[in-house]
JSON list of C-alpha atoms in Angstrom, two decimals:
[
{"chain": "A", "resi": 1, "resn": "UNK", "atom": "CA", "xyz": [265.68, 31.40, 274.76]},
{"chain": "A", "resi": 2, "resn": "UNK", "atom": "CA", "xyz": [264.85, 27.79, 275.52]},
{"chain": "A", "resi": 3, "resn": "UNK", "atom": "CA", "xyz": [263.11, 25.08, 273.51]},
{"chain": "A", "resi": 4, "resn": "UNK", "atom": "CA", "xyz": [261.98, 21.83, 275.10]},
{"chain": "A", "resi": 5, "resn": "UNK", "atom": "CA", "xyz": [260.83, 18.52, 273.67]},
{"chain": "A", "resi": 6, "resn": "UNK", "atom": "CA", "xyz": [258.75, 15.66, 275.03]},
{"chain": "A", "resi": 7, "resn": "UNK", "atom": "CA", "xyz": [257.63, 12.22, 273.90]},
{"chain": "A", "resi": 8, "resn": "UNK", "atom": "CA", "xyz": [254.10, 11.24, 274.90]},
{"chain": "A", "resi": 9, "resn": "UNK", "atom": "CA", "xyz": [255.09, 7.57, 275.24]},
{"chain": "A", "resi": 10, "resn": "UNK", "atom": "CA", "xyz": [252.39, 5.61, 277.10]},
{"chain": "A", "resi": 11, "resn": "UNK", "atom": "CA", "xyz": [251.59, 8.33, 279.64]},
{"chain": "A", "resi": 12, "resn": "UNK", "atom": "CA", "xyz": [248.06, 8.97, 280.73]},
{"chain": "A", "resi": 13, "resn": "UNK", "atom": "CA", "xyz": [246.98, 12.47, 279.80]},
{"chain": "A", "resi": 14, "resn": "UNK", "atom": "CA", "xyz": [247.20, 13.73, 283.39]},
{"chain": "A", "resi": 15, "resn": "UNK", "atom": "CA", "xyz": [250.85, 12.67, 283.70]},
{"chain": "A", "resi": 16, "resn": "UNK", "atom": "CA", "xyz": [251.67, 14.20, 280.34]},
{"chain": "A", "resi": 17, "resn": "UNK", "atom": "CA", "xyz": [250.13, 17.56, 281.22]},
{"chain": "A", "resi": 18, "resn": "UNK", "atom": "CA", "xyz": [251.76, 17.52, 284.64]},
{"chain": "A", "resi": 19, "resn": "UNK", "atom": "CA", "xyz": [255.18, 17.16, 282.96]},
{"chain": "A", "resi": 20, "resn": "UNK", "atom": "CA", "xyz": [254.38, 20.11, 280.71]},
{"chain": "A", "resi": 21, "resn": "UNK", "atom": "CA", "xyz": [253.21, 22.23, 283.63]},
{"chain": "A", "resi": 22, "resn": "UNK", "atom": "CA", "xyz": [256.30, 21.30, 285.64]},
{"chain": "A", "resi": 23, "resn": "UNK", "atom": "CA", "xyz": [258.34, 23.06, 282.97]},
{"chain": "A", "resi": 24, "resn": "UNK", "atom": "CA", "xyz": [255.92, 25.95, 282.42]},
{"chain": "A", "resi": 25, "resn": "UNK", "atom": "CA", "xyz": [255.10, 24.94, 278.84]},
{"chain": "A", "resi": 26, "resn": "UNK", "atom": "CA", "xyz": [252.60, 27.29, 277.18]},
{"chain": "A", "resi": 27, "resn": "UNK", "atom": "CA", "xyz": [252.49, 25.72, 273.70]},
{"chain": "A", "resi": 28, "resn": "UNK", "atom": "CA", "xyz": [252.93, 22.22, 272.28]},
{"chain": "A", "resi": 29, "resn": "UNK", "atom": "CA", "xyz": [254.18, 21.86, 268.70]},
{"chain": "A", "resi": 30, "resn": "UNK", "atom": "CA", "xyz": [253.14, 18.42, 267.46]},
{"chain": "A", "resi": 31, "resn": "UNK", "atom": "CA", "xyz": [255.80, 17.18, 265.02]},
{"chain": "A", "resi": 32, "resn": "UNK", "atom": "CA", "xyz": [254.26, 13.77, 264.35]},
{"chain": "A", "resi": 33, "resn": "UNK", "atom": "CA", "xyz": [253.58, 13.30, 260.65]},
{"chain": "A", "resi": 34, "resn": "UNK", "atom": "CA", "xyz": [250.29, 11.62, 261.57]},
{"chain": "A", "resi": 35, "resn": "UNK", "atom": "CA", "xyz": [248.86, 13.07, 264.80]},
{"chain": "A", "resi": 36, "resn": "UNK", "atom": "CA", "xyz": [247.09, 9.92, 265.92]},
{"chain": "A", "resi": 37, "resn": "UNK", "atom": "CA", "xyz": [247.80, 6.92, 268.14]},
{"chain": "A", "resi": 38, "resn": "UNK", "atom": "CA", "xyz": [245.90, 3.63, 267.96]},
{"chain": "A", "resi": 39, "resn": "UNK", "atom": "CA", "xyz": [247.40, 2.36, 271.21]},
{"chain": "A", "resi": 40, "resn": "UNK", "atom": "CA", "xyz": [247.05, 5.60, 273.12]},
{"chain": "A", "resi": 41, "resn": "UNK", "atom": "CA", "xyz": [243.93, 7.43, 271.87]},
{"chain": "A", "resi": 42, "resn": "UNK", "atom": "CA", "xyz": [244.39, 10.17, 274.46]},
{"chain": "A", "resi": 43, "resn": "UNK", "atom": "CA", "xyz": [247.08, 11.46, 272.08]},
{"chain": "A", "resi": 44, "resn": "UNK", "atom": "CA", "xyz": [244.89, 11.59, 269.02]},
{"chain": "A", "resi": 45, "resn": "UNK", "atom": "CA", "xyz": [244.91, 15.16, 267.77]},
{"chain": "A", "resi": 46, "resn": "UNK", "atom": "CA", "xyz": [241.36, 16.11, 268.78]},
{"chain": "A", "resi": 47, "resn": "UNK", "atom": "CA", "xyz": [241.53, 14.55, 272.26]},
{"chain": "A", "resi": 48, "resn": "UNK", "atom": "CA", "xyz": [244.97, 15.99, 272.92]},
{"chain": "A", "resi": 49, "resn": "UNK", "atom": "CA", "xyz": [243.99, 19.45, 271.71]},
{"chain": "A", "resi": 50, "resn": "UNK", "atom": "CA", "xyz": [240.96, 19.46, 274.02]},
{"chain": "A", "resi": 51, "resn": "UNK", "atom": "CA", "xyz": [243.00, 18.37, 277.05]},
{"chain": "A", "resi": 52, "resn": "UNK", "atom": "CA", "xyz": [245.69, 20.95, 276.39]},
{"chain": "A", "resi": 53, "resn": "UNK", "atom": "CA", "xyz": [243.12, 23.70, 275.96]},
{"chain": "A", "resi": 54, "resn": "UNK", "atom": "CA", "xyz": [241.63, 22.85, 279.36]},
{"chain": "A", "resi": 55, "resn": "UNK", "atom": "CA", "xyz": [245.14, 23.22, 280.81]},
{"chain": "A", "resi": 56, "resn": "UNK", "atom": "CA", "xyz": [245.52, 26.55, 278.98]},
{"chain": "A", "resi": 57, "resn": "UNK", "atom": "CA", "xyz": [248.27, 25.19, 276.76]},
{"chain": "A", "resi": 58, "resn": "UNK", "atom": "CA", "xyz": [248.18, 26.05, 273.07]},
{"chain": "A", "resi": 59, "resn": "UNK", "atom": "CA", "xyz": [248.42, 23.27, 270.44]},
{"chain": "A", "resi": 60, "resn": "UNK", "atom": "CA", "xyz": [250.02, 23.70, 267.01]},
{"chain": "A", "resi": 61, "resn": "UNK", "atom": "CA", "xyz": [250.40, 20.97, 264.40]},
{"chain": "A", "resi": 62, "resn": "UNK", "atom": "CA", "xyz": [253.73, 21.10, 262.55]},
{"chain": "A", "resi": 63, "resn": "UNK", "atom": "CA", "xyz": [253.84, 17.53, 261.29]},
{"chain": "A", "resi": 64, "resn": "UNK", "atom": "CA", "xyz": [253.67, 18.58, 257.65]},
{"chain": "A", "resi": 65, "resn": "UNK", "atom": "CA", "xyz": [256.68, 20.83, 258.01]},
{"chain": "A", "resi": 66, "resn": "UNK", "atom": "CA", "xyz": [258.75, 18.98, 260.62]},
{"chain": "A", "resi": 67, "resn": "UNK", "atom": "CA", "xyz": [257.49, 15.39, 260.48]},
{"chain": "A", "resi": 68, "resn": "UNK", "atom": "CA", "xyz": [259.75, 12.43, 259.73]},
{"chain": "A", "resi": 69, "resn": "UNK", "atom": "CA", "xyz": [257.46, 11.00, 257.03]},
{"chain": "A", "resi": 70, "resn": "UNK", "atom": "CA", "xyz": [257.75, 13.54, 254.24]},
{"chain": "A", "resi": 71, "resn": "UNK", "atom": "CA", "xyz": [255.24, 13.53, 251.39]},
{"chain": "A", "resi": 72, "resn": "UNK", "atom": "CA", "xyz": [258.09, 14.60, 249.09]},
{"chain": "A", "resi": 73, "resn": "UNK", "atom": "CA", "xyz": [259.27, 11.42, 247.34]},
{"chain": "A", "resi": 74, "resn": "UNK", "atom": "CA", "xyz": [262.70, 12.94, 246.73]},
{"chain": "A", "resi": 75, "resn": "UNK", "atom": "CA", "xyz": [263.30, 12.63, 250.49]},
{"chain": "A", "resi": 76, "resn": "UNK", "atom": "CA", "xyz": [263.53, 8.83, 250.22]},
{"chain": "A", "resi": 77, "resn": "UNK", "atom": "CA", "xyz": [266.35, 6.62, 249.00]},
{"chain": "A", "resi": 78, "resn": "UNK", "atom": "CA", "xyz": [266.00, 3.76, 246.50]},
{"chain": "A", "resi": 79, "resn": "UNK", "atom": "CA", "xyz": [264.88, 1.42, 249.29]},
{"chain": "A", "resi": 80, "resn": "UNK", "atom": "CA", "xyz": [262.12, 3.77, 250.39]},
{"chain": "A", "resi": 81, "resn": "UNK", "atom": "CA", "xyz": [263.87, 4.89, 253.57]},
{"chain": "A", "resi": 82, "resn": "UNK", "atom": "CA", "xyz": [263.57, 8.53, 254.59]},
{"chain": "A", "resi": 83, "resn": "UNK", "atom": "CA", "xyz": [266.86, 10.44, 254.48]},
{"chain": "A", "resi": 84, "resn": "UNK", "atom": "CA", "xyz": [266.87, 13.09, 257.18]},
{"chain": "A", "resi": 85, "resn": "UNK", "atom": "CA", "xyz": [269.37, 15.32, 255.38]},
{"chain": "A", "resi": 86, "resn": "UNK", "atom": "CA", "xyz": [267.04, 15.45, 252.37]},
{"chain": "A", "resi": 87, "resn": "UNK", "atom": "CA", "xyz": [264.05, 16.32, 254.53]},
{"chain": "A", "resi": 88, "resn": "UNK", "atom": "CA", "xyz": [266.06, 19.08, 256.19]},
{"chain": "A", "resi": 89, "resn": "UNK", "atom": "CA", "xyz": [266.84, 20.58, 252.76]},
{"chain": "A", "resi": 90, "resn": "UNK", "atom": "CA", "xyz": [263.17, 21.06, 251.79]},
{"chain": "A", "resi": 91, "resn": "UNK", "atom": "CA", "xyz": [261.48, 24.43, 251.83]},
{"chain": "A", "resi": 92, "resn": "UNK", "atom": "CA", "xyz": [258.68, 23.22, 254.10]},
{"chain": "A", "resi": 93, "resn": "UNK", "atom": "CA", "xyz": [261.16, 22.00, 256.72]},
{"chain": "A", "resi": 94, "resn": "UNK", "atom": "CA", "xyz": [262.97, 25.34, 256.65]},
{"chain": "A", "resi": 95, "resn": "UNK", "atom": "CA", "xyz": [259.61, 27.06, 257.10]},
{"chain": "A", "resi": 96, "resn": "UNK", "atom": "CA", "xyz": [258.83, 24.87, 260.10]},
{"chain": "A", "resi": 97, "resn": "UNK", "atom": "CA", "xyz": [262.20, 25.60, 261.70]},
{"chain": "A", "resi": 98, "resn": "UNK", "atom": "CA", "xyz": [261.59, 29.31, 261.29]},
{"chain": "A", "resi": 99, "resn": "UNK", "atom": "CA", "xyz": [258.15, 29.01, 262.88]},
{"chain": "A", "resi": 100, "resn": "UNK", "atom": "CA", "xyz": [259.77, 27.43, 265.95]},
{"chain": "A", "resi": 101, "resn": "UNK", "atom": "CA", "xyz": [262.44, 30.14, 266.14]},
{"chain": "A", "resi": 102, "resn": "UNK", "atom": "CA", "xyz": [259.74, 32.81, 265.92]},
{"chain": "A", "resi": 103, "resn": "UNK", "atom": "CA", "xyz": [257.41, 30.98, 268.31]},
{"chain": "A", "resi": 104, "resn": "UNK", "atom": "CA", "xyz": [259.85, 30.75, 271.22]},
{"chain": "A", "resi": 105, "resn": "UNK", "atom": "CA", "xyz": [259.91, 34.54, 271.33]},
{"chain": "A", "resi": 106, "resn": "UNK", "atom": "CA", "xyz": [256.35, 34.58, 272.68]},
{"chain": "A", "resi": 107, "resn": "UNK", "atom": "CA", "xyz": [255.71, 31.04, 273.98]},
{"chain": "A", "resi": 108, "resn": "UNK", "atom": "CA", "xyz": [257.48, 28.41, 276.02]},
{"chain": "A", "resi": 109, "resn": "UNK", "atom": "CA", "xyz": [257.32, 25.59, 273.47]},
{"chain": "A", "resi": 110, "resn": "UNK", "atom": "CA", "xyz": [257.69, 21.83, 273.74]},
{"chain": "A", "resi": 111, "resn": "UNK", "atom": "CA", "xyz": [258.11, 19.86, 270.52]},
{"chain": "A", "resi": 112, "resn": "UNK", "atom": "CA", "xyz": [256.05, 16.70, 270.90]},
{"chain": "A", "resi": 113, "resn": "UNK", "atom": "CA", "xyz": [256.42, 13.31, 269.27]},
{"chain": "A", "resi": 114, "resn": "UNK", "atom": "CA", "xyz": [255.77, 9.75, 270.47]},
{"chain": "A", "resi": 115, "resn": "UNK", "atom": "CA", "xyz": [259.06, 8.24, 271.61]},
{"chain": "A", "resi": 116, "resn": "UNK", "atom": "CA", "xyz": [260.04, 8.42, 275.28]},
{"chain": "A", "resi": 117, "resn": "UNK", "atom": "CA", "xyz": [263.79, 8.52, 274.61]},
{"chain": "A", "resi": 118, "resn": "UNK", "atom": "CA", "xyz": [264.65, 11.61, 272.54]},
{"chain": "A", "resi": 119, "resn": "UNK", "atom": "CA", "xyz": [267.66, 9.82, 271.03]},
{"chain": "A", "resi": 120, "resn": "UNK", "atom": "CA", "xyz": [265.34, 7.39, 269.24]},
{"chain": "A", "resi": 121, "resn": "UNK", "atom": "CA", "xyz": [263.12, 10.15, 267.87]},
{"chain": "A", "resi": 122, "resn": "UNK", "atom": "CA", "xyz": [263.40, 12.51, 264.93]},
{"chain": "A", "resi": 123, "resn": "UNK", "atom": "CA", "xyz": [262.50, 15.44, 267.17]},
{"chain": "A", "resi": 124, "resn": "UNK", "atom": "CA", "xyz": [266.10, 15.46, 268.37]},
{"chain": "A", "resi": 125, "resn": "UNK", "atom": "CA", "xyz": [267.97, 13.68, 265.55]},
{"chain": "A", "resi": 126, "resn": "UNK", "atom": "CA", "xyz": [266.34, 15.69, 262.74]},
{"chain": "A", "resi": 127, "resn": "UNK", "atom": "CA", "xyz": [264.59, 18.78, 264.12]},
{"chain": "A", "resi": 128, "resn": "UNK", "atom": "CA", "xyz": [266.83, 19.76, 267.02]},
{"chain": "A", "resi": 129, "resn": "UNK", "atom": "CA", "xyz": [269.92, 18.89, 265.03]},
{"chain": "A", "resi": 130, "resn": "UNK", "atom": "CA", "xyz": [268.90, 21.64, 262.63]},
{"chain": "A", "resi": 131, "resn": "UNK", "atom": "CA", "xyz": [268.00, 24.07, 265.43]},
{"chain": "A", "resi": 132, "resn": "UNK", "atom": "CA", "xyz": [271.40, 23.89, 267.14]},
{"chain": "A", "resi": 133, "resn": "UNK", "atom": "CA", "xyz": [272.80, 26.87, 265.25]},
{"chain": "A", "resi": 134, "resn": "UNK", "atom": "CA", "xyz": [269.82, 29.10, 266.07]},
{"chain": "A", "resi": 135, "resn": "UNK", "atom": "CA", "xyz": [271.13, 30.05, 269.49]},
{"chain": "A", "resi": 136, "resn": "UNK", "atom": "CA", "xyz": [268.34, 28.23, 271.34]},
{"chain": "A", "resi": 137, "resn": "UNK", "atom": "CA", "xyz": [268.98, 26.27, 274.51]},
{"chain": "A", "resi": 138, "resn": "UNK", "atom": "CA", "xyz": [267.49, 22.84, 273.77]},
{"chain": "A", "resi": 139, "resn": "UNK", "atom": "CA", "xyz": [266.38, 20.49, 276.55]},
{"chain": "A", "resi": 140, "resn": "UNK", "atom": "CA", "xyz": [264.42, 17.25, 276.50]},
{"chain": "A", "resi": 141, "resn": "UNK", "atom": "CA", "xyz": [261.82, 16.45, 279.18]},
{"chain": "A", "resi": 142, "resn": "UNK", "atom": "CA", "xyz": [262.38, 12.91, 280.45]},
{"chain": "A", "resi": 143, "resn": "UNK", "atom": "CA", "xyz": [259.83, 10.60, 282.04]},
{"chain": "A", "resi": 144, "resn": "UNK", "atom": "CA", "xyz": [260.93, 11.50, 285.59]},
{"chain": "A", "resi": 145, "resn": "UNK", "atom": "CA", "xyz": [260.63, 15.21, 284.87]},
{"chain": "A", "resi": 146, "resn": "UNK", "atom": "CA", "xyz": [264.38, 15.74, 284.63]},
{"chain": "A", "resi": 147, "resn": "UNK", "atom": "CA", "xyz": [265.92, 17.49, 281.63]},
{"chain": "A", "resi": 148, "resn": "UNK", "atom": "CA", "xyz": [268.54, 16.19, 279.23]},
{"chain": "A", "resi": 149, "resn": "UNK", "atom": "CA", "xyz": [270.27, 18.85, 277.15]},
{"chain": "A", "resi": 150, "resn": "UNK", "atom": "CA", "xyz": [270.91, 18.40, 273.45]},
{"chain": "A", "resi": 151, "resn": "UNK", "atom": "CA", "xyz": [274.64, 18.45, 274.25]},
{"chain": "A", "resi": 152, "resn": "UNK", "atom": "CA", "xyz": [274.19, 15.58, 276.72]},
{"chain": "A", "resi": 153, "resn": "UNK", "atom": "CA", "xyz": [272.20, 13.67, 274.11]},
{"chain": "A", "resi": 154, "resn": "UNK", "atom": "CA", "xyz": [275.00, 14.25, 271.60]},
{"chain": "A", "resi": 155, "resn": "UNK", "atom": "CA", "xyz": [277.47, 12.74, 274.06]},
{"chain": "A", "resi": 156, "resn": "UNK", "atom": "CA", "xyz": [275.27, 9.66, 274.31]},
{"chain": "A", "resi": 157, "resn": "UNK", "atom": "CA", "xyz": [275.15, 9.54, 270.52]},
{"chain": "A", "resi": 158, "resn": "UNK", "atom": "CA", "xyz": [278.93, 9.66, 270.20]},
{"chain": "A", "resi": 159, "resn": "UNK", "atom": "CA", "xyz": [279.37, 7.05, 272.92]},
{"chain": "A", "resi": 160, "resn": "UNK", "atom": "CA", "xyz": [276.93, 4.70, 271.19]},
{"chain": "A", "resi": 161, "resn": "UNK", "atom": "CA", "xyz": [278.70, 4.65, 267.86]},
{"chain": "A", "resi": 162, "resn": "UNK", "atom": "CA", "xyz": [282.28, 4.92, 269.06]},
{"chain": "A", "resi": 163, "resn": "UNK", "atom": "CA", "xyz": [281.79, 1.97, 271.40]},
{"chain": "A", "resi": 164, "resn": "UNK", "atom": "CA", "xyz": [280.90, -0.07, 268.33]},
{"chain": "A", "resi": 165, "resn": "UNK", "atom": "CA", "xyz": [284.23, 0.92, 266.77]},
{"chain": "A", "resi": 166, "resn": "UNK", "atom": "CA", "xyz": [286.44, 0.70, 269.87]},
{"chain": "A", "resi": 167, "resn": "UNK", "atom": "CA", "xyz": [285.34, -2.09, 272.25]},
{"chain": "A", "resi": 168, "resn": "UNK", "atom": "CA", "xyz": [285.82, -1.71, 276.02]},
{"chain": "A", "resi": 169, "resn": "UNK", "atom": "CA", "xyz": [289.39, -2.22, 277.25]},
{"chain": "A", "resi": 170, "resn": "UNK", "atom": "CA", "xyz": [288.50, -5.49, 278.99]},
{"chain": "A", "resi": 171, "resn": "UNK", "atom": "CA", "xyz": [287.28, -6.92, 275.70]},
{"chain": "A", "resi": 172, "resn": "UNK", "atom": "CA", "xyz": [290.45, -5.73, 273.94]},
{"chain": "A", "resi": 173, "resn": "UNK", "atom": "CA", "xyz": [292.64, -7.49, 276.51]},
{"chain": "A", "resi": 174, "resn": "UNK", "atom": "CA", "xyz": [290.77, -10.76, 275.96]},
{"chain": "A", "resi": 175, "resn": "UNK", "atom": "CA", "xyz": [291.14, -10.43, 272.20]},
{"chain": "A", "resi": 176, "resn": "UNK", "atom": "CA", "xyz": [294.93, -10.11, 272.58]},
{"chain": "A", "resi": 177, "resn": "UNK", "atom": "CA", "xyz": [295.11, -13.72, 273.72]},
{"chain": "A", "resi": 178, "resn": "UNK", "atom": "CA", "xyz": [293.53, -15.00, 270.52]},
{"chain": "A", "resi": 179, "resn": "UNK", "atom": "CA", "xyz": [295.87, -16.61, 267.93]},
{"chain": "A", "resi": 180, "resn": "UNK", "atom": "CA", "xyz": [295.22, -13.86, 265.41]},
{"chain": "A", "resi": 181, "resn": "UNK", "atom": "CA", "xyz": [293.83, -10.85, 267.28]},
{"chain": "A", "resi": 182, "resn": "UNK", "atom": "CA", "xyz": [291.89, -8.46, 265.04]},
{"chain": "A", "resi": 183, "resn": "UNK", "atom": "CA", "xyz": [293.29, -5.03, 264.37]},
{"chain": "A", "resi": 184, "resn": "UNK", "atom": "CA", "xyz": [291.47, -2.25, 266.21]},
{"chain": "A", "resi": 185, "resn": "UNK", "atom": "CA", "xyz": [289.91, 0.51, 264.20]},
{"chain": "A", "resi": 186, "resn": "UNK", "atom": "CA", "xyz": [291.04, 3.69, 265.94]},
{"chain": "A", "resi": 187, "resn": "UNK", "atom": "CA", "xyz": [288.95, 5.97, 263.76]},
{"chain": "A", "resi": 188, "resn": "UNK", "atom": "CA", "xyz": [286.25, 7.67, 265.83]},
{"chain": "A", "resi": 189, "resn": "UNK", "atom": "CA", "xyz": [282.89, 8.72, 264.48]},
{"chain": "A", "resi": 190, "resn": "UNK", "atom": "CA", "xyz": [282.39, 12.48, 264.60]},
{"chain": "A", "resi": 191, "resn": "UNK", "atom": "CA", "xyz": [279.15, 14.11, 265.66]},
{"chain": "A", "resi": 192, "resn": "UNK", "atom": "CA", "xyz": [277.71, 14.69, 262.20]},
{"chain": "A", "resi": 193, "resn": "UNK", "atom": "CA", "xyz": [278.43, 11.08, 261.24]},
{"chain": "A", "resi": 194, "resn": "UNK", "atom": "CA", "xyz": [276.78, 9.92, 264.45]},
{"chain": "A", "resi": 195, "resn": "UNK", "atom": "CA", "xyz": [273.67, 12.01, 263.69]},
{"chain": "A", "resi": 196, "resn": "UNK", "atom": "CA", "xyz": [273.56, 10.49, 260.19]},
{"chain": "A", "resi": 197, "resn": "UNK", "atom": "CA", "xyz": [273.93, 6.92, 261.45]},
{"chain": "A", "resi": 198, "resn": "UNK", "atom": "CA", "xyz": [271.28, 7.36, 264.12]},
{"chain": "A", "resi": 199, "resn": "UNK", "atom": "CA", "xyz": [268.95, 9.04, 261.64]},
{"chain": "A", "resi": 200, "resn": "UNK", "atom": "CA", "xyz": [269.33, 6.13, 259.23]},
{"chain": "A", "resi": 201, "resn": "UNK", "atom": "CA", "xyz": [268.73, 3.66, 262.05]},
{"chain": "A", "resi": 202, "resn": "UNK", "atom": "CA", "xyz": [265.44, 5.21, 263.19]},
{"chain": "A", "resi": 203, "resn": "UNK", "atom": "CA", "xyz": [264.13, 6.62, 259.89]},
{"chain": "A", "resi": 204, "resn": "UNK", "atom": "CA", "xyz": [260.75, 5.66, 258.50]},
{"chain": "A", "resi": 205, "resn": "UNK", "atom": "CA", "xyz": [260.67, 3.27, 255.53]},
{"chain": "A", "resi": 206, "resn": "UNK", "atom": "CA", "xyz": [257.77, 3.48, 253.12]},
{"chain": "A", "resi": 207, "resn": "UNK", "atom": "CA", "xyz": [255.92, 0.15, 252.93]},
{"chain": "A", "resi": 208, "resn": "UNK", "atom": "CA", "xyz": [255.36, 0.62, 249.22]},
{"chain": "A", "resi": 209, "resn": "UNK", "atom": "CA", "xyz": [258.30, 2.59, 247.84]},
{"chain": "A", "resi": 210, "resn": "UNK", "atom": "CA", "xyz": [256.50, 2.97, 244.53]},
{"chain": "A", "resi": 211, "resn": "UNK", "atom": "CA", "xyz": [253.83, 5.18, 246.07]}
]
C-alpha cells in the first residue's frame, strides 16, 4: 500500500487538484495544526474542502492528532520549542497514525501540509518518520508532479548533515595548506540523529512559552 504527501505551497487551487488527480488521490488528510492560510485563502479549510468535494476527493482534518503544534505543553522544551519525539509519544499522535494506516486500505491518501519541500515539513520529518515501520510505501508529490520516496528524502537528510561534519574534498585540500589545519571530525550522523536535527531545525516555537 502507498501513502503520498503534498505541500500546498503557493499553488492555485486548479494546479493543486491537478497534482492530486495526476496521482489518483481519493482523500486528502490535512495535517496542519491550523487549517488556514492568510496568504493563500484557497487553502483555508472551508474553501479547500469545497474545491476537493467538487473534484470528488474526500477531505479529513487530522491536525489535532498529527499536527506539529501540539496543545500538550509537555511536548515543548524549556525554550518553548516543540520536540517531535515527544509529540510522537502522545496517545493522540498514535491514534492519528493508526487512522492513516487504516485509511490507506480503502483510499489513496495524500497527507497535506503547507511546505513545498517535504524535507522542511513535519509531514515527512515527524509523521512519515513514524510511519516507516508500517510497511507503507511513502512518496512525496513534488511541484513538477514527480515523486520523491521517503528513502530518497532520507538520503538528502543524511547528505545535509554529514556535509556539515565532513567538508568537500576540495575544501579539505585547501585547509591542509593552513599553518594549523583543523582536525576533521570523521564521525557521521546516523539517520535517527539526522531526523532529530532536522526536526529541531524546523520545529514550531511557542511565542509565549508560558501559555
